[in-house]
Coordinates of C-alpha atoms in Angstrom, one line a residue:
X1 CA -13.4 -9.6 -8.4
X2 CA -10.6 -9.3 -11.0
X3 CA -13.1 -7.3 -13.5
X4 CA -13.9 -5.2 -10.5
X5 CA -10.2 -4.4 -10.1
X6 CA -9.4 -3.8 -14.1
X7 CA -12.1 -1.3 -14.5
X8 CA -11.0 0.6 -11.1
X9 CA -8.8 3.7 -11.0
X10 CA -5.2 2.9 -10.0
X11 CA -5.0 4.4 -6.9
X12 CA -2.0 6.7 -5.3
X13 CA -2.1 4.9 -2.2
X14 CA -2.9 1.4 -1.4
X15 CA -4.1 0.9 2.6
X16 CA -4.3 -3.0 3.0
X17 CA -4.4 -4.8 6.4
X18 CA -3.1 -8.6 6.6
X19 CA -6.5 -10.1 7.5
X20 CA -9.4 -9.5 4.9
X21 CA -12.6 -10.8 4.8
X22 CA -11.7 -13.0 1.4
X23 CA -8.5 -13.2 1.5
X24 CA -5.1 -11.5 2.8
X25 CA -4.2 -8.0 1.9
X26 CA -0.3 -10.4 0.9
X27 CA -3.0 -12.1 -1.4
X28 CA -3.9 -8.5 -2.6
X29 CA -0.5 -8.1 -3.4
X30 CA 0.5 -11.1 -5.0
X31 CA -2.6 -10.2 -7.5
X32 CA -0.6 -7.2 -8.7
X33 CA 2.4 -8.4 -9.0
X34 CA 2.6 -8.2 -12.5
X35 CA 0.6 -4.8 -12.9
X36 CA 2.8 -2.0 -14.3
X37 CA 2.0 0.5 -12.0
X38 CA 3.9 1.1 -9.2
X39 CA 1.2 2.1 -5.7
X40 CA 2.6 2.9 -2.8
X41 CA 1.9 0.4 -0.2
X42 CA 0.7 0.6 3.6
X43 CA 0.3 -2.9 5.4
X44 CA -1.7 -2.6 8.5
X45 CA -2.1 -5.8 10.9
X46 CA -2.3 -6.9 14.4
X47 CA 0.5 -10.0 14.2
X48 CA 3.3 -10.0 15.1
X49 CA 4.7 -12.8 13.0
X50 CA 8.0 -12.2 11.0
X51 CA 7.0 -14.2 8.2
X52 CA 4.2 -11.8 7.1
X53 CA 6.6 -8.6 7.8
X54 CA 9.3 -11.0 5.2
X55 CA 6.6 -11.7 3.0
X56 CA 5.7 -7.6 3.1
X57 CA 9.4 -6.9 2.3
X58 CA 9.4 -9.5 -0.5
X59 CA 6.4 -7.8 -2.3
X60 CA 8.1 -4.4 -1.6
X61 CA 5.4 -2.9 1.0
X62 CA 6.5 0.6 1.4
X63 CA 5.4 1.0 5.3
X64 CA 4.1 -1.7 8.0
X65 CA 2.4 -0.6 10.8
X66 CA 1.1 -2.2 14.0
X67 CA -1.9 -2.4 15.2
X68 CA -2.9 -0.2 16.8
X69 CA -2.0 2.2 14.4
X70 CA -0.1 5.3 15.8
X71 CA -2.0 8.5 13.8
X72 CA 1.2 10.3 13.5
X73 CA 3.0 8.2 11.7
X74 CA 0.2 7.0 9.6
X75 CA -0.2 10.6 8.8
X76 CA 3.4 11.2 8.0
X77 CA 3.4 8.6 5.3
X78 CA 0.3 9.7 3.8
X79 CA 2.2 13.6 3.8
X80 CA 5.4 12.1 3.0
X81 CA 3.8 9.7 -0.5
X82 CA 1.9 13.3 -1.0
X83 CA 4.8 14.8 -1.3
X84 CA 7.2 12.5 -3.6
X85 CA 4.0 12.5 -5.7
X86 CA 3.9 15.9 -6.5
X87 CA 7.4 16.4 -7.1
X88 CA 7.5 13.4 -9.4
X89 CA 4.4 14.3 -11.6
X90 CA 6.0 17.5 -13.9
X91 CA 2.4 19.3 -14.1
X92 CA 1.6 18.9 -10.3
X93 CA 5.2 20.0 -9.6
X94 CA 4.2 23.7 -11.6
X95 CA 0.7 24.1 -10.4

C-alpha cells in the first residue's frame, strides 16, 4: 500500500471516513504525518465518540462531519478549500 500511495498524486482534498475497510481513515492520517504536504482534510463517520473527534483535532482534520452528511455543508467546504486554493497558488490567482 505505501508504494501505491508514493507513486500517487497529492491530492487537494483528502475525503476519509473513520471506518475503512483496512484500517481507519485516523490510521490514514497517522501514515502522513510526516509527509510535507499539507491536504486539506474531511473526516466523515457515523460515531459519536469524542475520542475520535480529539484524535481528528490532534492530527489537525480541517472539517468533521456526521453521518449523515448534510450536502450543504459538505459542499461549502469543498467551495470554500476551492477557494483558499486558488488564491494561494500565484498562477491560478491570474488565470
Amino acid at each position: 500500500r505505501q508504494g501505491i500511495f508514493a507513486r500517487a498524486p497529492i491530492p487537494d482534498l483528502l475525503l476519509l471516513d473513520v471506518n475503512l475497510p483496512d484500517g481507519t481513515g485516523i490510521d490514514v492520517l497517522e501514515s502522513m504525518i510526516n509527509q510535507p504536504h499539507k491536504i486539506t482534510t474531511v473526516m466523515l463517520t457515523a460515531s459519536t465518540n469524542p475520542e475520535i473527534r480529539q484524535r481528528c483535532d490532534e492530527l489537525h482534520v480541517n472539517d468533521y462531519m456526521t453521518k449523515p452528511v448534510d450536502e450543504a455543508k459538505f459542499m461549502r467546504i469543498v467551495r470554500d478549500h476551492k477557494r483558499l486554493m486558488i488564491h494561494s497558488t500565484p498562477m491560478l490567482a491570474h488565470a
